Amino acid sequence: METPRTLTLIRPDDWHLHLRDGAAMAAVLPATARQFARAIVMPNLKPPVVTAQQAQAYRDRIVGALPPGSDFTPLMTLYLTDTLPPTEIARAKAAGVVAVKLYPAGATTHSDAGVTDMRRVAPTLEAMQRAGLLLLVHGEVTDPSVDVFDREAVFIERVMQPLRRDFPALKVVFEHITTREAARYVADSDENTAATITAHHLLYNRNAIFMGGLRPHYYCLPVLKREVHRQALIGAATSGSRKFFLGTDSAPHAAALKEASVCGAGCYTAPAALELYAEAFEAAGALDKLEAFASFNGPDFYGLPRNRGSVTLRREPWQLPETVPFGDAQLKPLRGGETLNWRLVT
Ligand code: DOR
Ligand code: ZN
């Protein structure tokens, strides 16, 4: 099949995004607002977003920082801690919060306030199940004896299976899946389990981190895996299954902090997110599957309306800037300085 020159999609959403706060947020927000109609905003600020009131205030700061004329709606989340009271769930629901994020304590950036033992949060999960708030899961165990590359697969057995058994009516999104095991687990589970997949996990395997030297901008969590896993993710994203949808996990960290002896986890993909997904779907010969993945499956799972309006990508080479401003610092987008073959034109 010949590749089309343009691709028009119903406006897509980003179901997993890190916007940060303050000047950093103001710097990265326009890139997402240009591409997406809505985004699920992660609550891992410092300190984390743990009350309905904080979520509302954070939403107001985001809306206040939008460029004039933007048509973008942030969808807010709370950060699940060992002590998030079940009573906060009704307040969160009333405030328009749509989901609660589970970070196993210590799993990733700003996760030290996360959950240390799932038994502690059972009453809160119960309240979420009743209220219809979704649970978004960073699916990695933190057990230091488990190999970093196995942490997602082990999480399925140790946490996901018991969670699904104990809260069958809770809608759960297994976020940014990276393995064949997770793709299979989600494909085989019932209609209350879904997954987001990032563009970088569709495009790269773990070799990218070591190509000619250590490349910090390809380091994220869960870390890139072997090629067989990337292939499984491509298979899932392009399968036509409604359980898989777009979530960039775009996670900005100042370049100076990435290019350091200890490098924070996160790939900044927001400026060319759709272009990167289009590249991955095109390489798989599945451009016709991109619209459902980017624009339909997410809202359908969340029980939200699909967007109106459309965006158009054109097959046209252009150079992604190598750095972009980030408050007082600089940010290096993934693939910055390189030529991309798809370009968002509307
Ligand atoms: O790579 C990541 N970066 N993974 C996460 O889970 C968190 C994120 C961040 O906040 O930087
Ligand atoms: Zn994330």
Short mmCIF file of C-alpha atoms and ligand atoms in Angstrom, two decimals:
data_model
loop_
_atom_site.label_atom_id
_atom_site.label_comp_id
_atom_site.label_asym_id
_atom_site.label_seq_id
_atom_site.Cartn_x
_atom_site.Cartn_y
_atom_site.Cartn_z
CA MET A 1 0.00 0.00 0.00
CA GLU A 2 1.33 3.44 -0.91
CA THR A 3 1.83 5.81 2.02
CA PRO A 4 -0.67 8.67 1.97
CA ARG A 5 0.73 12.22 1.84
CA THR A 6 -1.59 13.46 4.54
CA LEU A 7 -3.39 11.89 7.42
CA THR A 8 -6.40 13.51 9.09
CA LEU A 9 -7.56 12.31 12.49
CA ILE A 10 -10.31 13.31 14.88
CA ARG A 11 -8.49 15.43 17.49
CA PRO A 12 -6.49 13.12 19.73
CA ASP A 13 -5.86 13.17 23.49
CA ASP A 14 -2.78 12.35 25.54
CA TRP A 15 -3.80 9.93 28.29
CA HIS A 16 -0.53 10.23 30.25
CA LEU A 17 1.39 13.48 30.54
CA HIS A 18 3.78 15.25 32.91
CA LEU A 19 3.36 19.03 32.85
CA ARG A 20 5.29 19.97 36.04
CA ASP A 21 4.43 23.38 37.50
CA GLY A 22 5.33 27.07 37.42
CA ALA A 23 7.67 28.31 34.68
CA ALA A 24 8.49 24.76 33.60
CA MET A 25 4.80 24.01 33.04
CA ALA A 26 4.28 27.27 31.15
CA ALA A 27 7.20 26.30 28.88
CA VAL A 28 5.95 22.82 27.93
CA LEU A 29 2.17 23.28 27.97
CA PRO A 30 1.82 24.96 24.52
CA ALA A 31 3.41 21.97 22.77
CA THR A 32 0.76 19.62 24.15
CA ALA A 33 -2.14 22.07 23.75
CA ARG A 34 -1.24 22.38 20.06
CA GLN A 35 -1.44 18.63 19.47
CA PHE A 36 -4.08 17.35 21.85
CA ALA A 37 -7.58 18.34 22.95
CA ARG A 38 -7.19 16.86 26.44
CA ALA A 39 -4.48 15.28 28.54
CA ILE A 40 -4.39 13.26 31.73
CA VAL A 41 -2.06 15.29 33.91
CA MET A 42 0.15 13.31 36.25
CA PRO A 43 0.12 14.37 39.91
CA ASN A 44 3.80 13.69 40.75
CA LEU A 45 4.64 17.27 41.65
CA LYS A 46 6.80 18.09 44.62
CA PRO A 47 4.83 17.93 46.90
CA PRO A 48 2.38 15.59 45.14
CA VAL A 49 -1.24 16.44 44.33
CA VAL A 50 -3.13 14.59 47.06
CA THR A 51 -6.35 16.53 47.65
CA ALA A 52 -9.28 17.55 45.45
CA GLN A 53 -8.51 21.15 46.29
CA GLN A 54 -4.88 20.84 45.18
CA ALA A 55 -6.01 19.20 41.94
CA GLN A 56 -8.42 22.07 41.29
CA ALA A 57 -5.75 24.67 42.02
CA TYR A 58 -3.28 22.85 39.74
CA ARG A 59 -5.91 22.74 36.97
CA ASP A 60 -6.47 26.48 37.38
CA ARG A 61 -2.73 27.14 37.07
CA ILE A 62 -2.61 25.04 33.88
CA VAL A 63 -5.64 26.74 32.34
CA GLY A 64 -4.18 30.13 33.33
CA ALA A 65 -0.93 29.32 31.51
CA LEU A 66 -2.58 28.27 28.22
CA PRO A 67 -1.73 30.40 25.19
CA PRO A 68 -4.70 32.59 24.18
CA GLY A 69 -7.06 30.81 21.82
CA SER A 70 -6.07 27.30 22.95
CA ASP A 71 -8.77 24.67 23.03
CA PHE A 72 -7.30 22.30 25.60
CA THR A 73 -8.72 20.67 28.71
CA PRO A 74 -6.47 19.23 31.41
CA LEU A 75 -7.92 16.13 33.08
CA MET A 76 -6.77 15.95 36.66
CA THR A 77 -5.51 13.09 38.82
CA LEU A 78 -4.68 12.52 42.47
CA TYR A 79 -1.56 10.83 43.76
CA LEU A 80 -2.27 7.70 45.77
CA THR A 81 -0.41 7.58 49.06
CA ASP A 82 -0.66 5.13 51.95
CA THR A 83 -2.78 7.74 53.73
CA LEU A 84 -5.09 9.11 51.01
CA PRO A 85 -8.42 8.95 52.88
CA PRO A 86 -11.38 7.24 51.17
CA THR A 87 -13.41 10.38 51.99
CA GLU A 88 -11.24 12.39 49.60
CA ILE A 89 -12.50 10.31 46.68
CA ALA A 90 -16.03 11.78 46.68
CA ARG A 91 -14.57 15.29 46.92
CA ALA A 92 -12.23 14.50 44.04
CA LYS A 93 -15.09 13.17 41.92
CA ALA A 94 -17.12 16.32 42.64
CA ALA A 95 -14.12 18.46 41.66
CA GLY A 96 -13.89 16.76 38.26
CA VAL A 97 -10.85 14.61 39.04
CA VAL A 98 -11.03 11.55 36.78
CA ALA A 99 -8.37 9.20 38.10
CA VAL A 100 -5.91 8.34 40.85
CA LYS A 101 -2.31 7.40 40.13
CA LEU A 102 -0.54 4.54 41.83
CA TYR A 103 3.22 4.85 42.11
CA PRO A 104 4.83 2.05 44.08
CA ALA A 105 7.02 4.00 46.54
CA GLY A 106 10.44 4.59 45.01
CA ALA A 107 9.56 3.29 41.51
CA THR A 108 10.38 6.47 39.61
CA THR A 109 10.71 10.29 39.56
CA HIS A 110 8.94 11.89 42.54
CA SER A 111 7.48 8.59 43.74
CA ASP A 112 8.78 8.60 47.32
CA ALA A 113 5.28 9.47 48.61
CA GLY A 114 3.88 6.43 46.77
CA VAL A 115 2.26 3.29 48.09
CA THR A 116 4.36 0.98 50.26
CA ASP A 117 1.78 -1.79 50.66
CA MET A 118 -1.39 -2.30 48.61
CA ARG A 119 -3.27 -3.51 51.69
CA ARG A 120 -3.04 0.00 53.12
CA VAL A 121 -4.97 1.53 50.23
CA ALA A 122 -7.77 -1.05 49.99
CA PRO A 123 -10.47 1.23 51.52
CA THR A 124 -9.50 4.02 49.10
CA LEU A 125 -9.59 1.66 46.11
CA GLU A 126 -13.00 0.53 47.32
CA ALA A 127 -14.19 4.14 47.33
CA MET A 128 -12.78 4.69 43.83
CA GLN A 129 -14.51 1.59 42.54
CA ARG A 130 -17.80 2.93 43.93
CA ALA A 131 -17.30 6.48 42.64
CA GLY A 132 -16.09 5.39 39.20
CA LEU A 133 -12.65 6.97 39.41
CA LEU A 134 -10.03 5.13 37.38
CA LEU A 135 -6.79 3.75 38.81
CA LEU A 136 -3.70 4.54 36.73
CA VAL A 137 -0.82 2.25 37.51
CA HIS A 138 2.92 2.65 37.26
CA GLY A 139 3.48 -1.08 36.90
CA GLU A 140 6.90 -1.86 38.29
CA VAL A 141 7.89 -3.57 41.52
CA THR A 142 10.51 -1.75 43.53
CA ASP A 143 12.08 -4.83 45.11
CA PRO A 144 15.82 -4.13 44.67
CA SER A 145 16.48 -7.85 44.18
CA VAL A 146 14.39 -7.85 40.97
CA ASP A 147 16.32 -6.99 37.81
CA VAL A 148 15.32 -3.56 36.46
CA PHE A 149 14.31 -5.10 33.13
CA ASP A 150 11.99 -7.63 34.85
CA ARG A 151 10.18 -5.25 37.18
CA GLU A 152 7.12 -4.83 35.01
CA ALA A 153 6.60 -8.54 34.39
CA VAL A 154 6.99 -9.29 38.10
CA PHE A 155 4.53 -6.51 38.94
CA ILE A 156 1.83 -8.34 36.99
CA GLU A 157 2.05 -11.38 39.26
CA ARG A 158 2.66 -9.59 42.53
CA VAL A 159 0.31 -6.61 42.21
CA MET A 160 -1.89 -6.58 39.10
CA GLN A 161 -3.42 -10.03 39.46
CA PRO A 162 -4.39 -9.57 43.14
CA LEU A 163 -5.63 -6.03 42.39
CA ARG A 164 -7.88 -7.25 39.56
CA ARG A 165 -9.16 -10.10 41.73
CA ASP A 166 -9.97 -7.83 44.70
CA PHE A 167 -11.43 -4.87 42.73
CA PRO A 168 -12.96 -6.35 39.58
CA ALA A 169 -15.17 -3.32 38.85
CA LEU A 170 -12.36 -0.77 39.21
CA LYS A 171 -11.23 0.55 35.84
CA VAL A 172 -7.46 0.18 35.68
CA VAL A 173 -5.03 1.62 33.15
CA PHE A 174 -1.69 -0.16 33.08
CA GLU A 175 0.35 2.91 32.13
CA HIS A 176 3.20 3.03 29.61
CA ILE A 177 3.51 -0.71 29.14
CA THR A 178 6.89 -1.88 27.91
CA THR A 179 6.81 -5.67 27.73
CA ARG A 180 5.27 -8.57 25.86
CA GLU A 181 3.99 -9.83 29.22
CA ALA A 182 2.08 -6.61 29.92
CA ALA A 183 0.67 -6.43 26.37
CA ARG A 184 -0.59 -10.00 26.69
CA TYR A 185 -1.92 -9.48 30.19
CA VAL A 186 -3.99 -6.49 29.10
CA ALA A 187 -5.19 -8.09 25.86
CA ASP A 188 -6.36 -11.15 27.82
CA SER A 189 -8.04 -9.30 30.70
CA ASP A 190 -11.65 -8.16 30.91
CA GLU A 191 -13.06 -4.85 29.70
CA ASN A 192 -12.06 -2.97 32.87
CA THR A 193 -8.34 -3.18 32.10
CA ALA A 194 -6.58 -1.10 29.44
CA ALA A 195 -3.09 0.26 28.76
CA THR A 196 -1.33 3.31 27.40
CA ILE A 197 1.73 3.00 25.18
CA THR A 198 4.32 5.74 24.60
CA ALA A 199 5.76 6.70 21.22
CA HIS A 200 9.30 6.02 22.43
CA HIS A 201 8.49 2.47 23.50
CA LEU A 202 6.98 1.87 20.04
CA LEU A 203 10.02 3.30 18.26
CA TYR A 204 12.99 2.11 20.30
CA ASN A 205 14.41 -0.88 22.07
CA ARG A 206 17.02 -0.71 24.82
CA ASN A 207 19.91 -0.48 22.35
CA ALA A 208 18.92 3.18 21.88
CA ILE A 209 20.21 3.95 25.37
CA PHE A 210 23.69 2.69 24.46
CA MET A 211 24.09 3.75 20.81
CA GLY A 212 27.73 4.88 20.53
CA GLY A 213 27.78 5.92 24.20
CA LEU A 214 25.34 6.41 27.03
CA ARG A 215 22.35 8.44 25.88
CA PRO A 216 20.50 9.94 28.83
CA HIS A 217 17.65 11.36 26.75
CA TYR A 218 16.54 7.80 25.97
CA TYR A 219 16.39 6.88 29.65
CA CYS A 220 12.90 6.67 31.09
CA LEU A 221 10.99 4.39 33.47
CA PRO A 222 9.89 1.77 32.81
CA VAL A 223 13.16 1.55 30.87
CA LEU A 224 13.21 0.58 27.17
CA LYS A 225 13.25 -3.20 26.72
CA ARG A 226 14.45 -5.76 24.16
CA GLU A 227 13.28 -5.76 20.55
CA VAL A 228 10.82 -8.65 21.12
CA HIS A 229 8.99 -6.44 23.59
CA ARG A 230 8.93 -3.47 21.25
CA GLN A 231 7.46 -5.75 18.59
CA ALA A 232 4.78 -6.91 21.04
CA LEU A 233 3.87 -3.28 21.80
CA ILE A 234 3.62 -2.51 18.08
CA GLY A 235 1.41 -5.57 17.74
CA ALA A 236 -0.85 -4.39 20.57
CA ALA A 237 -1.09 -0.77 19.40
CA THR A 238 -1.89 -1.74 15.81
CA SER A 239 -4.08 -4.76 16.63
CA GLY A 240 -7.32 -2.81 16.52
CA SER A 241 -7.98 -3.75 20.17
CA ARG A 242 -9.79 -0.96 22.00
CA LYS A 243 -7.77 -1.62 25.15
CA PHE A 244 -4.67 0.21 23.95
CA PHE A 245 -4.38 3.95 23.58
CA LEU A 246 -2.04 6.88 23.31
CA GLY A 247 -0.21 8.17 26.38
CA THR A 248 3.04 9.97 25.68
CA ASP A 249 4.48 9.98 29.21
CA SER A 250 6.25 13.10 27.96
CA ALA A 251 8.36 13.91 31.03
CA PRO A 252 10.50 17.04 30.81
CA HIS A 253 13.75 17.25 32.78
CA ALA A 254 16.24 20.09 32.29
CA ALA A 255 19.03 19.00 29.91
CA ALA A 256 21.68 19.71 32.56
CA LEU A 257 19.98 17.27 34.92
CA LYS A 258 19.67 14.60 32.22
CA GLU A 259 23.31 14.98 31.20
CA ALA A 260 24.60 14.39 34.72
CA SER A 261 26.20 11.61 36.76
CA VAL A 262 22.74 10.71 38.00
CA CYS A 263 20.18 11.19 35.23
CA GLY A 264 16.48 11.56 35.96
CA ALA A 265 14.09 9.22 34.14
CA GLY A 266 11.95 10.72 31.42
CA CYS A 267 11.77 11.37 27.67
CA TYR A 268 10.41 14.70 26.49
CA THR A 269 8.30 13.88 23.44
CA ALA A 270 5.51 16.47 23.56
CA PRO A 271 6.71 18.76 20.72
CA ALA A 272 6.44 16.01 18.09
CA ALA A 273 4.32 13.41 19.83
CA LEU A 274 1.86 12.71 17.03
CA GLU A 275 4.63 12.76 14.46
CA LEU A 276 6.53 10.09 16.41
CA TYR A 277 3.45 7.89 16.73
CA ALA A 278 2.76 8.32 12.99
CA GLU A 279 6.33 7.20 12.27
CA ALA A 280 5.87 4.06 14.39
CA PHE A 281 2.49 3.19 12.88
CA GLU A 282 3.77 3.85 9.36
CA ALA A 283 6.76 1.55 9.90
CA ALA A 284 4.29 -1.15 10.97
CA GLY A 285 2.16 -0.55 7.86
CA ALA A 286 -0.73 0.38 10.12
CA LEU A 287 -1.37 4.10 9.67
CA ASP A 288 -5.06 3.23 9.32
CA LYS A 289 -5.03 2.12 12.97
CA LEU A 290 -3.63 5.37 14.36
CA GLU A 291 -6.91 7.26 14.70
CA ALA A 292 -8.61 4.73 16.97
CA PHE A 293 -5.45 4.45 19.10
CA ALA A 294 -4.99 8.23 19.38
CA SER A 295 -8.55 9.53 19.36
CA PHE A 296 -11.19 6.87 20.14
CA ASN A 297 -9.98 4.15 22.51
CA GLY A 298 -8.95 6.51 25.30
CA PRO A 299 -12.20 8.48 25.67
CA ASP A 300 -14.22 5.30 25.20
CA PHE A 301 -12.42 3.60 28.10
CA TYR A 302 -12.63 6.68 30.33
CA GLY A 303 -16.33 7.08 29.51
CA LEU A 304 -15.75 10.56 28.05
CA PRO A 305 -17.00 11.90 24.72
CA ARG A 306 -14.76 11.66 21.68
CA ASN A 307 -13.47 15.02 20.46
CA ARG A 308 -14.89 17.05 17.62
CA GLY A 309 -12.68 18.65 15.01
CA SER A 310 -9.59 17.16 13.46
CA VAL A 311 -5.83 17.46 13.07
CA THR A 312 -3.82 16.81 9.94
CA LEU A 313 -0.36 15.35 9.59
CA ARG A 314 1.53 15.83 6.34
CA ARG A 315 4.37 13.69 5.06
CA GLU A 316 7.00 16.40 4.87
CA PRO A 317 10.55 16.42 6.27
CA TRP A 318 11.28 19.03 8.93
CA GLN A 319 13.85 19.49 11.63
CA LEU A 320 12.84 19.24 15.27
CA PRO A 321 14.72 21.90 17.31
CA GLU A 322 17.58 20.47 19.34
CA THR A 323 16.71 22.45 22.46
CA VAL A 324 13.72 24.42 23.67
CA PRO A 325 13.49 26.84 26.61
CA PHE A 326 12.39 25.39 29.96
CA GLY A 327 11.98 28.21 32.47
CA ASP A 328 15.54 29.27 33.24
CA ALA A 329 16.89 26.05 31.77
CA GLN A 330 16.95 24.18 28.46
CA LEU A 331 15.13 21.06 27.44
CA LYS A 332 16.17 18.54 24.81
CA PRO A 333 13.22 16.89 23.06
CA LEU A 334 13.65 13.28 22.03
CA ARG A 335 15.00 13.32 18.42
CA GLY A 336 15.83 17.03 18.76
CA GLY A 337 18.07 18.24 15.92
CA GLU A 338 16.93 15.35 13.71
CA THR A 339 14.67 15.27 10.68
CA LEU A 340 11.16 13.90 11.11
CA ASN A 341 9.06 12.75 8.17
CA TRP A 342 5.61 13.63 9.48
CA ARG A 343 4.54 17.11 10.45
CA LEU A 344 1.44 18.31 12.21
CA VAL A 345 -0.02 21.09 10.08
CA THR A 346 -3.18 22.09 11.90
O1 DOR B 1 10.41 8.21 32.83
C1 DOR B 1 9.59 8.62 33.66
N1 DOR B 1 9.52 9.92 34.00
N2 DOR B 1 8.80 7.73 34.24
C2 DOR B 1 7.97 8.07 35.23
O2 DOR B 1 7.29 7.23 35.71
C3 DOR B 1 7.98 9.46 35.77
C4 DOR B 1 8.43 10.42 34.79
C5 DOR B 1 8.75 11.78 35.36
O3 DOR B 1 7.96 12.31 36.14
O4 DOR B 1 9.79 12.34 35.01
ZN ZN B 2 4.60 9.09 33.66
#
